Amino acid sequence: MTEERLMDKIIDVSLRRGFISPTAEIYGGAGGFYDYGPLGTLMRQKIIDLWRQSFVLDEDKVFEITGSLLLPEPVFQASGHLDSFSDPLVQCDKCKSMFRADELIEQITKQKAEGLTLEALDKLIQDNSINCPSCKGELSKARQFNLMFGTEIGSTGGMKGYLRPETAQNIFINFKRLAGFMRNKLPFGIAQVGHSFRNEISPRNFILRVRQFEQMEIEMFYDPEKENEHPRFDEVAEIEINLVTREMQEKGWEEPLRVTVEGAIVEGLIPNQYLAYYLAMETEMLKAMGIPETEFWFRHMQDHEAPHYSAGNFDLEVNLSLGHMEIIGNALRTDYDLQKHAKASNTSFEIADEGRKIVPHVAEPSMGVDRILYTILEKCYREDDRGWVWFQFPAAIAPLEVAVFPLMKKDGLAELAYDIHDELKDAGYLSFYDVSGKIGKRYARADEIGIPFCVTIDYETKEELTVTIRDRDSMQQIRIPIEDLEVVLGELMDGEAEFSEFEDYLIKS
RNA sequence: ACGCCAAUAGUCUAGUGGUAGGACUUCAGCCUUCCAAGCUGGAAACCCGGGUUCGAAUCCCGGUUGGCGUACCA
């Protein structure tokens, strides 16, 4: 790699080839917001499809819902977001450092200050003559920093609302109806894909730290007394994952621990099967998306790092060019949210089972679509000696799957190629037709956006009804009858067949 | 949020107080029987606002966006 940062190269391709661009660019942009272009959108869709297939559709008792992005204030009062998302800050007039007002007071006066009003905090700062801890300068008045986007609902503005800072709350507040739909029988899971919003103080690093992001999330509700009776755990028990335990972090670690999820439970490294199940599933999913297993691990977060609702978090961290990045959070939310909402709304969230009344516990795998997409871009980015840039996307997440080219424009080849392209589209392939420029240039253009296969129509196509398929990764070509094209492409894409298995059809150059 | 630095076609860049040149890309055409490199022609830019000036893309101020550092990151 050259001096230029990998992220800059990814941004360059993203802008040029229609993956991602800043929102409201012609008006100077808006920090922390990005729009997805044609290829970015196709790719997002495929990422979501892949997740949906294995985490929702393949499961027996997981269903997906679509919740409102804007929710009324009481939801976040109950969930704790209003408090934990809204920190009182003071700033030093001299050195401009920012401090949490309540923590500063607690440190210096040793008295509890959490949850006090701004006025009370100001008074305590004044009464105790608290100055800036780093330069002794005067401190400003405390200001409320709320990471949620708030608004007024209705023309008279009688009701406060917030854009959701996580998708999960829609599921908890619908719990009673959802449980009814699931016939009040545990376990069951509710999935959701959609946007969440956080008014980050300082958005940074392209699409990695943004104010609007998309989550793919499941709340898996289970009986805490049966936390190791996951109905499908056997299917994943032997899958190996990379794990970084709390103990390893204290001692300092270099290589993650390699364990089967079953072994991790036996040794008490992961709290239960419901959480462990998802760690295994996520490992498999990321591998299918072209992210090598050596590049990510699950880190058991220390107690003080975990979110306010979590009794234990296993973050999936990936090794990116700019350092480690959390792209998936796996939280053990216990019954925290249901209890909070039950109390605040005066609703019962108990489920009767075998004579017991249970408030279910929750295991939550929560994934950032944008961060996963960026990780794929980095991990699939290739650059060869000649400076060519291309993406080695697995077919499963490639924004376009096949490109169809006539070798030449003339002699009817263009028309013939277009017909084949049209048929591939009818057959459900994401096919792209390109006629302009020399054939080599078209291959290069297709490679750059990671199209795995190119079909070329030449004179033999006319005479013998055959076409060539070019493999992006090896640049090799096979020649097969047109009538086999759809089937062969399908096998290559599903991974049922490797390109090298078609040795008999290889074109020797 | 604060500090420092930056902002020129789609992308990467050159450049000057007198409104811009290149490369790649892209488009039309020619050429071309398989891996970006031939020929002709075309399109396309000085982040926004204010100030200084006869004149500002250039100098100054403010904003926006981005990078780095610090802080923040449920």
Coordinates of C-alpha atoms (C1' of nucleotides) in Angstrom, one line a residue:
Chain A
M1 CA 0.0 0.0 0.0
T2 CA 1.2 3.5 -0.7
E3 CA 1.3 6.4 1.6
E4 CA -2.3 7.4 1.0
R5 CA -4.7 6.2 3.6
L6 CA -6.8 3.2 2.7
M7 CA -9.9 5.1 3.8
D8 CA -9.1 7.9 1.3
K9 CA -8.9 5.4 -1.5
I10 CA -12.2 3.9 -0.5
I11 CA -13.8 7.3 -0.4
D12 CA -12.4 8.1 -3.8
V13 CA -13.9 5.0 -5.4
S14 CA -17.1 5.5 -3.5
L15 CA -17.6 9.0 -4.9
R16 CA -16.6 8.1 -8.5
R17 CA -18.5 4.9 -8.8
G18 CA -21.7 5.7 -7.0
F19 CA -21.4 4.0 -3.7
I20 CA -21.6 6.8 -1.1
S21 CA -21.5 10.6 -1.1
P22 CA -22.1 13.3 1.5
T23 CA -25.7 14.4 2.0
A24 CA -26.7 17.9 0.6
E25 CA -23.3 18.1 -1.0
I26 CA -24.3 21.0 -3.3
Y27 CA -25.2 23.1 -0.2
G28 CA -21.9 22.4 1.5
G29 CA -23.0 19.1 3.1
A30 CA -24.2 18.2 6.5
G31 CA -21.8 16.6 9.0
G32 CA -22.5 13.1 9.8
F33 CA -24.9 12.4 7.0
Y34 CA -24.3 10.4 3.9
D35 CA -26.3 9.3 0.9
Y36 CA -26.0 5.9 -0.7
G37 CA -25.7 6.0 -4.5
P38 CA -26.8 3.3 -7.0
L39 CA -24.1 0.8 -6.2
G40 CA -24.1 1.6 -2.4
T41 CA -27.8 1.0 -2.3
L42 CA -27.6 -2.3 -4.1
M43 CA -24.9 -3.4 -1.8
R44 CA -26.8 -2.4 1.4
Q45 CA -29.7 -4.3 0.1
K46 CA -27.6 -7.4 -0.3
I47 CA -26.1 -7.1 3.1
I48 CA -29.5 -6.8 4.6
D49 CA -30.8 -9.7 2.5
L50 CA -28.0 -11.9 3.7
W51 CA -28.6 -11.1 7.3
R52 CA -32.4 -11.5 6.9
Q53 CA -32.0 -14.9 5.4
S54 CA -29.9 -16.4 8.1
F55 CA -31.1 -14.4 11.2
V56 CA -34.8 -14.2 10.4
L57 CA -36.2 -16.2 7.5
D58 CA -34.3 -19.4 8.3
E59 CA -35.4 -19.3 11.9
D60 CA -38.6 -20.8 13.2
K61 CA -39.6 -18.2 15.7
V62 CA -38.2 -14.9 14.6
F63 CA -40.3 -12.3 12.8
E64 CA -39.4 -8.9 11.5
I65 CA -41.3 -5.7 12.3
T66 CA -41.1 -2.1 11.1
G67 CA -41.3 0.5 13.8
S68 CA -41.7 4.3 13.7
L69 CA -38.5 6.3 13.7
L70 CA -40.0 9.1 15.8
L71 CA -41.2 8.2 19.2
P72 CA -42.9 10.2 22.0
E73 CA -40.9 11.3 25.0
P74 CA -42.2 8.9 27.6
V75 CA -40.6 6.0 25.7
F76 CA -37.2 7.4 26.3
Q77 CA -38.0 8.5 29.8
A78 CA -38.7 4.9 30.6
S79 CA -35.9 3.4 28.6
G80 CA -33.3 5.6 30.4
H81 CA -32.1 7.3 27.2
L82 CA -33.3 10.7 28.2
D83 CA -31.0 10.5 31.2
S84 CA -28.0 8.6 29.9
F85 CA -28.1 10.3 26.6
S86 CA -28.2 13.8 28.1
D87 CA -25.1 14.8 29.9
P88 CA -24.6 18.1 31.7
L89 CA -21.3 19.6 30.5
V90 CA -19.3 22.5 31.6
Q91 CA -16.5 24.2 29.7
C92 CA -13.4 26.0 30.9
D93 CA -13.4 29.6 29.6
K94 CA -9.7 29.6 29.5
C95 CA -8.5 26.3 28.0
K96 CA -11.8 25.3 26.5
S97 CA -11.7 21.8 28.0
M98 CA -15.1 20.1 28.5
F99 CA -16.1 18.2 31.6
R100 CA -19.1 16.2 32.8
A101 CA -20.5 18.6 35.5
D102 CA -21.9 16.0 37.7
E103 CA -18.8 13.8 37.6
L104 CA -16.5 16.8 38.3
I105 CA -18.6 17.7 41.4
E106 CA -18.6 14.1 42.6
Q107 CA -14.9 13.9 42.3
I108 CA -14.1 17.0 44.1
T109 CA -16.9 17.2 46.8
K110 CA -17.3 13.4 47.1
Q111 CA -21.1 14.0 47.2
K112 CA -23.6 12.5 44.7
A113 CA -24.4 14.9 41.9
E114 CA -25.9 12.7 39.3
G115 CA -29.4 13.6 38.1
L116 CA -29.4 17.1 39.5
T117 CA -30.8 20.1 37.6
L118 CA -28.5 22.4 35.8
E119 CA -29.2 25.1 38.4
A120 CA -28.3 22.8 41.2
L121 CA -25.1 21.8 39.5
D122 CA -24.1 25.5 38.9
K123 CA -24.8 26.3 42.5
L124 CA -22.6 23.4 43.7
I125 CA -19.8 24.5 41.4
Q126 CA -20.0 28.0 42.8
D127 CA -20.4 27.0 46.4
N128 CA -17.4 24.7 46.3
S129 CA -15.4 27.1 44.1
I130 CA -14.7 24.5 41.6
N131 CA -12.3 25.5 38.8
C132 CA -11.0 23.8 35.7
P133 CA -9.0 20.8 36.9
S134 CA -6.4 21.2 34.1
C135 CA -5.7 25.0 34.1
K136 CA -7.7 26.4 37.1
G137 CA -9.7 28.6 34.7
E138 CA -13.3 29.7 35.3
L139 CA -16.0 27.2 34.3
S140 CA -19.0 28.0 32.2
K141 CA -22.5 27.3 33.4
A142 CA -23.6 23.7 32.9
R143 CA -25.3 23.0 29.6
Q144 CA -27.4 20.0 28.7
F145 CA -25.9 17.9 25.8
N146 CA -28.6 15.6 24.5
L147 CA -27.5 13.1 21.9
M148 CA -31.1 12.5 20.8
F149 CA -32.7 14.6 18.0
G150 CA -35.8 16.1 19.6
T151 CA -38.8 17.7 17.9
E152 CA -42.4 18.7 18.6
I153 CA -45.2 16.5 17.5
G154 CA -48.4 18.1 16.2
S155 CA -49.2 21.7 15.1
T156 CA -49.6 23.0 18.6
G157 CA -46.5 21.2 19.7
G158 CA -48.0 19.8 22.8
M159 CA -46.0 16.6 22.7
K160 CA -42.3 16.2 22.6
G161 CA -40.7 13.4 20.5
Y162 CA -37.3 12.1 19.6
L163 CA -35.8 10.3 16.7
R164 CA -35.0 6.9 18.1
P165 CA -31.3 6.4 19.1
E166 CA -31.6 2.7 18.7
T167 CA -34.2 0.5 16.9
A168 CA -34.8 -1.7 19.9
Q169 CA -37.3 0.4 21.7
N170 CA -40.0 -0.2 19.1
I171 CA -39.8 -3.9 19.9
F172 CA -40.0 -3.5 23.7
I173 CA -43.0 -1.1 23.5
N174 CA -44.8 -3.5 21.2
F175 CA -44.0 -6.4 23.4
K176 CA -47.5 -7.2 24.5
R177 CA -48.9 -7.5 21.0
L178 CA -45.9 -9.3 19.7
A179 CA -46.0 -11.8 22.5
G180 CA -49.7 -12.3 21.6
F181 CA -48.8 -12.9 18.0
M182 CA -46.2 -15.4 19.1
R183 CA -48.9 -17.1 21.2
N184 CA -47.2 -16.1 24.5
K185 CA -44.7 -18.9 24.2
L186 CA -41.0 -18.4 24.8
P187 CA -38.5 -18.2 23.2
F188 CA -39.2 -16.0 20.3
G189 CA -37.3 -13.2 18.5
I190 CA -38.4 -10.0 16.9
A191 CA -36.1 -8.4 14.3
Q192 CA -36.0 -5.0 12.9
V193 CA -34.0 -3.1 10.2
G194 CA -34.1 0.6 10.1
H195 CA -32.4 3.9 10.8
S196 CA -31.5 5.3 14.2
F197 CA -30.2 8.8 15.0
R198 CA -27.7 10.2 17.4
N199 CA -26.6 13.8 17.4
E200 CA -22.9 13.0 17.7
I201 CA -20.8 15.8 19.0
S202 CA -18.2 15.1 16.4
P203 CA -19.0 12.9 13.4
R204 CA -15.8 11.5 11.9
N205 CA -14.3 8.8 9.7
F206 CA -16.6 8.8 6.7
I207 CA -19.6 6.5 7.3
L208 CA -18.1 5.0 10.5
R209 CA -19.3 7.7 12.9
V210 CA -22.4 9.3 11.7
R211 CA -25.6 10.9 12.9
Q212 CA -28.0 8.7 11.0
F213 CA -27.2 5.1 10.7
E214 CA -29.0 1.8 9.9
Q215 CA -29.2 -1.1 12.3
M216 CA -30.1 -4.7 11.9
E217 CA -31.3 -5.9 15.2
I218 CA -33.0 -8.8 17.0
E219 CA -34.4 -8.9 20.4
M220 CA -34.5 -12.6 21.4
F221 CA -36.8 -13.1 24.3
Y222 CA -36.2 -16.2 26.5
D223 CA -36.9 -17.7 29.9
P224 CA -33.9 -16.9 32.1
E225 CA -34.2 -20.2 33.8
K226 CA -33.8 -21.9 30.4
E227 CA -31.0 -19.8 29.2
N228 CA -29.1 -22.8 28.1
E229 CA -31.9 -24.5 26.3
H230 CA -31.7 -22.7 23.0
P231 CA -33.7 -24.9 20.5
R232 CA -31.1 -24.7 17.8
F233 CA -27.9 -24.4 19.7
D234 CA -26.7 -27.8 18.5
E235 CA -26.4 -26.5 15.0
V236 CA -23.8 -24.0 15.9
A237 CA -22.1 -25.6 19.0
E238 CA -19.0 -26.6 17.1
I239 CA -18.5 -23.3 15.4
E240 CA -15.2 -21.6 16.4
I241 CA -15.1 -18.0 17.3
N242 CA -12.4 -15.5 18.2
L243 CA -12.9 -14.3 21.8
V244 CA -11.2 -11.8 24.0
T245 CA -12.2 -12.3 27.6
R246 CA -12.2 -9.7 30.4
E247 CA -9.2 -11.5 32.0
M248 CA -7.2 -11.4 28.7
Q249 CA -7.8 -7.6 28.6
E250 CA -6.6 -7.1 32.1
K251 CA -3.4 -9.1 31.4
G252 CA -2.9 -7.6 27.9
W253 CA -3.6 -9.8 24.9
E254 CA -2.1 -10.2 21.4
E255 CA -4.1 -13.1 19.9
P256 CA -7.8 -13.7 20.6
L257 CA -8.7 -17.0 22.1
R258 CA -10.0 -19.5 19.6
V259 CA -12.9 -21.5 21.1
T260 CA -16.1 -23.3 20.0
V261 CA -19.1 -21.5 21.3
E262 CA -20.0 -24.7 23.2
G263 CA -16.6 -24.7 24.8
A264 CA -16.9 -21.1 25.7
I265 CA -20.1 -21.7 27.6
V266 CA -18.7 -24.7 29.4
E267 CA -15.8 -22.6 30.6
G268 CA -18.1 -19.8 31.6
L269 CA -16.6 -17.3 29.1
I270 CA -20.0 -16.6 27.5
P271 CA -23.0 -16.2 29.8
N272 CA -25.5 -18.3 28.0
Q273 CA -26.5 -20.1 24.8
Y274 CA -28.7 -17.3 23.5
L275 CA -25.9 -14.9 23.3
A276 CA -23.4 -17.6 22.2
Y277 CA -25.7 -18.6 19.3
Y278 CA -25.5 -15.2 17.8
L279 CA -21.7 -15.0 18.2
A280 CA -21.5 -18.1 16.0
M281 CA -24.0 -16.9 13.5
E282 CA -22.3 -13.5 13.2
T283 CA -18.9 -15.2 12.6
E284 CA -20.4 -17.2 9.7
M285 CA -22.2 -14.2 8.2
L286 CA -19.1 -11.9 8.2
K287 CA -17.1 -14.6 6.6
A288 CA -19.7 -15.0 3.8
M289 CA -19.4 -11.2 3.3
G290 CA -15.7 -11.4 2.5
I291 CA -14.4 -10.4 5.9
P292 CA -11.6 -12.8 6.9
E293 CA -12.0 -14.4 10.3
T294 CA -8.5 -13.4 11.3
E295 CA -9.7 -9.7 11.1
F296 CA -12.4 -9.8 13.8
W297 CA -13.1 -11.0 17.3
F298 CA -15.6 -10.7 20.1
R299 CA -14.5 -8.6 23.1
H300 CA -16.3 -9.0 26.4
M301 CA -16.7 -5.4 27.4
Q302 CA -15.6 -4.4 30.9
D303 CA -18.5 -3.6 33.3
H304 CA -18.0 0.2 33.1
E305 CA -17.9 0.2 29.3
A306 CA -21.3 -1.6 28.8
P307 CA -24.4 0.5 28.0
H308 CA -26.8 1.4 30.8
Y309 CA -29.2 -1.4 29.9
S310 CA -26.7 -4.2 29.5
A311 CA -25.6 -6.9 31.9
G312 CA -22.8 -7.9 29.6
N313 CA -21.8 -6.9 26.1
F314 CA -19.8 -8.9 23.6
D315 CA -18.7 -6.4 20.9
L316 CA -17.6 -7.7 17.5
E317 CA -14.5 -5.7 16.8
V318 CA -12.8 -5.6 13.4
N319 CA -9.3 -4.6 12.5
L320 CA -9.6 -1.6 10.2
S321 CA -6.9 0.5 8.6
L322 CA -7.5 3.2 11.2
G323 CA -7.7 0.9 14.2
H324 CA -10.2 -1.3 15.9
M325 CA -13.9 -0.6 15.3
E326 CA -17.0 -2.0 16.9
I327 CA -19.4 -3.1 14.1
I328 CA -21.7 -5.4 16.0
G329 CA -22.9 -5.2 19.6
N330 CA -24.2 -8.2 21.4
A331 CA -26.0 -7.2 24.6
L332 CA -27.5 -9.2 27.4
R333 CA -30.3 -6.7 28.1
T334 CA -31.9 -9.1 30.7
D335 CA -35.4 -7.8 31.6
Y336 CA -34.2 -4.2 32.0
D337 CA -36.2 -2.7 29.2
L338 CA -39.4 -4.7 29.8
Q339 CA -39.4 -3.9 33.5
K340 CA -38.9 -0.2 32.9
H341 CA -41.6 0.0 30.3
A342 CA -44.0 -2.2 32.3
K343 CA -43.6 0.1 35.3
A344 CA -43.8 3.4 33.3
S345 CA -46.8 2.4 31.2
N346 CA -48.5 0.4 33.9
T347 CA -48.6 -2.6 31.6
S348 CA -47.8 -6.2 32.4
F349 CA -45.2 -8.0 30.4
E350 CA -45.3 -11.3 32.1
I351 CA -45.6 -14.6 30.2
A352 CA -47.1 -17.6 31.9
D353 CA -45.3 -20.9 31.5
E354 CA -45.5 -24.1 33.4
G355 CA -47.3 -22.3 36.3
R356 CA -44.6 -19.6 36.5
K357 CA -44.9 -16.0 35.5
I358 CA -41.9 -14.9 33.6
V359 CA -40.6 -11.5 32.5
P360 CA -38.4 -12.7 29.7
H361 CA -34.8 -11.8 29.3
V362 CA -33.4 -10.5 26.1
A363 CA -30.3 -11.3 24.1
E364 CA -29.7 -8.6 21.5
P365 CA -27.4 -8.8 18.4
S366 CA -27.3 -5.3 17.0
M367 CA -25.4 -4.6 13.8
G368 CA -24.5 -1.4 12.1
V369 CA -25.2 -1.8 8.4
D370 CA -23.0 1.2 7.5
R371 CA -20.0 0.0 9.5
I372 CA -20.4 -3.5 8.1
L373 CA -20.5 -2.1 4.6
Y374 CA -17.4 0.0 5.1
T375 CA -15.6 -3.0 6.6
I376 CA -16.5 -5.0 3.5
L377 CA -15.1 -2.3 1.3
E378 CA -11.8 -2.2 3.1
K379 CA -11.4 -6.0 3.3
C380 CA -12.3 -6.5 -0.3
Y381 CA -10.2 -3.7 -1.7
R382 CA -7.4 -4.8 -4.0
E383 CA -4.7 -3.0 -5.8
D384 CA -2.3 -4.6 -8.1
D385 CA 1.2 -3.8 -9.4
R386 CA -0.2 -1.6 -12.2
G387 CA -2.2 0.4 -9.8
W388 CA -5.5 -1.1 -10.8
V389 CA -8.1 -0.9 -8.1
W390 CA -10.8 -3.4 -7.7
F391 CA -13.1 -5.0 -5.1
Q392 CA -13.0 -8.7 -4.5
F393 CA -16.6 -8.9 -3.3
P394 CA -18.1 -12.3 -2.8
A395 CA -21.1 -12.7 -5.2
A396 CA -23.4 -12.7 -2.3
I397 CA -22.8 -9.1 -1.5
A398 CA -21.5 -7.8 -4.9
P399 CA -23.7 -4.8 -6.0
L400 CA -23.8 -6.2 -9.5
E401 CA -23.4 -9.9 -10.3
V402 CA -22.6 -10.2 -13.9
A403 CA -21.6 -7.8 -16.8
V404 CA -22.4 -8.7 -20.4
F405 CA -20.3 -7.3 -23.1
P406 CA -20.3 -7.7 -26.9
L407 CA -16.7 -8.1 -28.0
M408 CA -17.5 -5.5 -30.7
K409 CA -20.3 -3.2 -31.4
K410 CA -20.7 -4.3 -35.0
D411 CA -22.0 -7.4 -36.8
G412 CA -25.0 -7.8 -34.6
L413 CA -22.9 -8.7 -31.5
A414 CA -24.2 -5.7 -29.5
E415 CA -27.8 -6.7 -30.1
L416 CA -27.1 -10.3 -29.3
A417 CA -25.3 -9.3 -26.1
Y418 CA -28.2 -7.1 -25.0
D419 CA -30.7 -10.0 -25.4
I420 CA -28.5 -12.2 -23.2
H421 CA -28.3 -9.4 -20.6
D422 CA -32.0 -9.0 -20.7
E423 CA -32.6 -12.7 -20.2
L424 CA -30.2 -12.8 -17.3
K425 CA -32.1 -9.9 -15.7
D426 CA -35.4 -11.8 -16.2
A427 CA -33.7 -14.8 -14.5
G428 CA -33.1 -12.6 -11.5
Y429 CA -29.4 -11.7 -11.9
L430 CA -28.2 -8.2 -11.3
S431 CA -26.7 -7.8 -14.7
F432 CA -25.0 -4.9 -16.3
Y433 CA -24.6 -4.2 -20.0
D434 CA -21.7 -2.2 -21.3
V435 CA -20.8 -1.7 -25.0
S436 CA -18.5 1.4 -24.9
G437 CA -14.7 1.3 -25.2
K438 CA -12.4 -1.6 -25.7
I439 CA -13.1 -4.9 -24.1
G440 CA -10.2 -4.7 -21.7
K441 CA -11.4 -1.4 -20.4
R442 CA -14.8 -2.8 -19.8
Y443 CA -13.3 -5.7 -17.8
A444 CA -11.4 -3.1 -15.7
R445 CA -14.5 -1.0 -15.1
A446 CA -16.4 -4.1 -14.0
D447 CA -13.5 -5.2 -11.8
E448 CA -13.4 -1.8 -10.1
I449 CA -16.9 -2.2 -8.8
G450 CA -16.4 -5.9 -7.9
I451 CA -18.6 -7.6 -10.5
P452 CA -17.6 -11.2 -10.1
F453 CA -18.3 -12.5 -13.6
C454 CA -18.2 -11.0 -17.1
V455 CA -20.0 -12.7 -20.0
T456 CA -18.6 -11.8 -23.4
I457 CA -20.4 -12.3 -26.7
D458 CA -18.1 -12.9 -29.7
Y459 CA -18.3 -14.3 -33.2
E460 CA -18.4 -17.9 -31.9
T461 CA -21.5 -16.9 -30.0
K462 CA -23.2 -16.4 -33.4
E463 CA -21.8 -19.5 -35.0
E464 CA -21.8 -22.0 -32.2
L465 CA -24.2 -20.5 -29.6
T466 CA -21.6 -20.3 -26.9
V467 CA -20.5 -17.5 -24.6
T468 CA -17.4 -16.9 -22.4
I469 CA -17.5 -16.3 -18.7
R470 CA -14.6 -14.5 -17.2
D471 CA -13.7 -14.9 -13.6
R472 CA -12.8 -11.6 -12.0
D473 CA -10.3 -13.1 -9.5
S474 CA -8.3 -15.3 -11.9
M475 CA -9.1 -13.4 -15.1
Q476 CA -9.6 -16.9 -16.7
Q477 CA -12.3 -17.6 -19.1
I478 CA -14.5 -20.6 -19.9
R479 CA -16.6 -21.1 -22.9
I480 CA -20.0 -22.7 -22.4
P481 CA -23.2 -23.1 -24.4
I482 CA -25.6 -20.1 -24.0
E483 CA -28.3 -22.5 -22.8
D484 CA -26.2 -23.4 -19.8
L485 CA -25.3 -19.8 -18.9
E486 CA -27.9 -19.2 -16.2
V487 CA -27.3 -22.5 -14.5
V488 CA -23.5 -22.2 -14.5
L489 CA -23.6 -18.6 -13.3
G490 CA -25.9 -19.7 -10.5
E491 CA -23.6 -22.4 -9.4
L492 CA -20.6 -20.1 -9.5
M493 CA -22.4 -17.5 -7.5
D494 CA -23.8 -19.8 -4.8
G495 CA -20.4 -21.4 -4.4
E496 CA -21.8 -24.7 -5.5
A497 CA -19.1 -24.8 -8.1
E498 CA -15.6 -23.2 -8.3
F499 CA -14.3 -21.7 -11.4
S500 CA -11.4 -24.1 -11.5
E501 CA -13.9 -27.0 -11.7
F502 CA -14.7 -26.0 -15.3
E503 CA -11.2 -26.9 -16.4
D504 CA -12.4 -28.7 -19.5
Y505 CA -14.0 -25.5 -20.7
L506 CA -11.1 -23.2 -20.0
I507 CA -9.9 -21.1 -22.9
K508 CA -6.2 -21.5 -23.2
S509 CA -4.6 -18.2 -24.2
Chain B
rA1 C1' -17.3 21.0 21.3
rC2 C1' -12.2 23.3 21.3
rG3 C1' -7.3 23.9 18.8
rC4 C1' -4.2 23.4 14.3
rC5 C1' -4.4 22.5 8.9
rA6 C1' -7.1 22.3 4.4
rA7 C1' -11.0 23.3 0.4
rU8 C1' -9.9 24.4 -7.9
rA9 C1' -14.3 19.8 -13.3
rG10 C1' -16.9 13.2 -11.6
rU11 C1' -11.7 12.0 -9.4
rC12 C1' -6.5 13.6 -8.6
rU13 C1' -4.1 18.0 -9.2
rA14 C1' -1.2 23.0 -11.4
rG15 C1' -1.6 28.0 -10.7
rU16 C1' -1.5 33.7 -10.5
rG17 C1' -4.5 40.3 -7.2
rG18 C1' -6.6 41.0 -13.9
rU19 C1' -12.0 34.7 -13.5
rA20 C1' -8.0 29.0 -14.9
rG21 C1' -4.1 24.5 -17.3
rG22 C1' -3.1 19.2 -17.0
rA23 C1' -4.0 13.9 -16.1
rC24 C1' -7.6 10.2 -15.4
rU25 C1' -12.9 9.6 -16.0
rU26 C1' -17.2 10.5 -19.0
rC27 C1' -19.9 11.4 -23.8
rA28 C1' -20.2 11.3 -29.6
rG29 C1' -17.6 9.2 -33.6
rC30 C1' -13.5 6.4 -36.0
rC31 C1' -10.3 2.2 -35.1
rU32 C1' -10.4 -2.5 -32.6
rU33 C1' -11.6 -10.6 -33.0
rC34 C1' -10.5 -10.7 -25.3
rC35 C1' -7.8 -7.7 -20.4
rA36 C1' -7.7 0.2 -18.9
rA37 C1' -2.4 2.9 -22.9
rG38 C1' -4.6 4.5 -30.9
rC39 C1' -7.2 9.0 -33.4
rU40 C1' -10.8 13.3 -33.7
rG41 C1' -14.3 16.2 -31.3
rG42 C1' -17.4 17.6 -26.9
rA43 C1' -19.1 18.3 -21.7
rA44 C1' -17.3 19.6 -17.0
rA45 C1' -14.3 23.4 -11.6
rC46 C1' -12.0 28.0 -8.2
rC47 C1' -17.1 25.6 -0.9
rC48 C1' -20.7 29.6 1.0
rG49 C1' -21.3 34.8 2.8
rG50 C1' -19.2 39.5 4.0
rG51 C1' -14.9 42.9 3.7
rU52 C1' -10.3 45.3 1.4
rU53 C1' -9.5 46.6 -3.8
rC54 C1' -10.6 49.8 -10.0
rG55 C1' -10.7 44.4 -9.9
rA56 C1' -10.7 38.6 -5.2
rA57 C1' -10.8 31.9 -7.0
rU58 C1' -6.1 34.4 -4.9
rC59 C1' -5.6 38.9 0.7
rC60 C1' -8.7 39.5 5.5
rC61 C1' -13.1 38.0 8.7
rG62 C1' -17.1 34.7 9.5
rG63 C1' -19.6 30.1 8.3
rU64 C1' -19.8 25.1 6.1
rU65 C1' -17.3 20.6 5.1
rG66 C1' -13.1 17.5 5.7
rG67 C1' -8.3 15.7 8.2
rC68 C1' -5.3 15.5 12.7
rG69 C1' -5.0 16.2 18.1
rU70 C1' -7.9 16.7 22.8
rA71 C1' -12.7 15.7 24.7
rC72 C1' -17.2 12.7 23.8
rC73 C1' -18.7 7.7 22.1
rA74 C1' -25.6 4.8 25.5

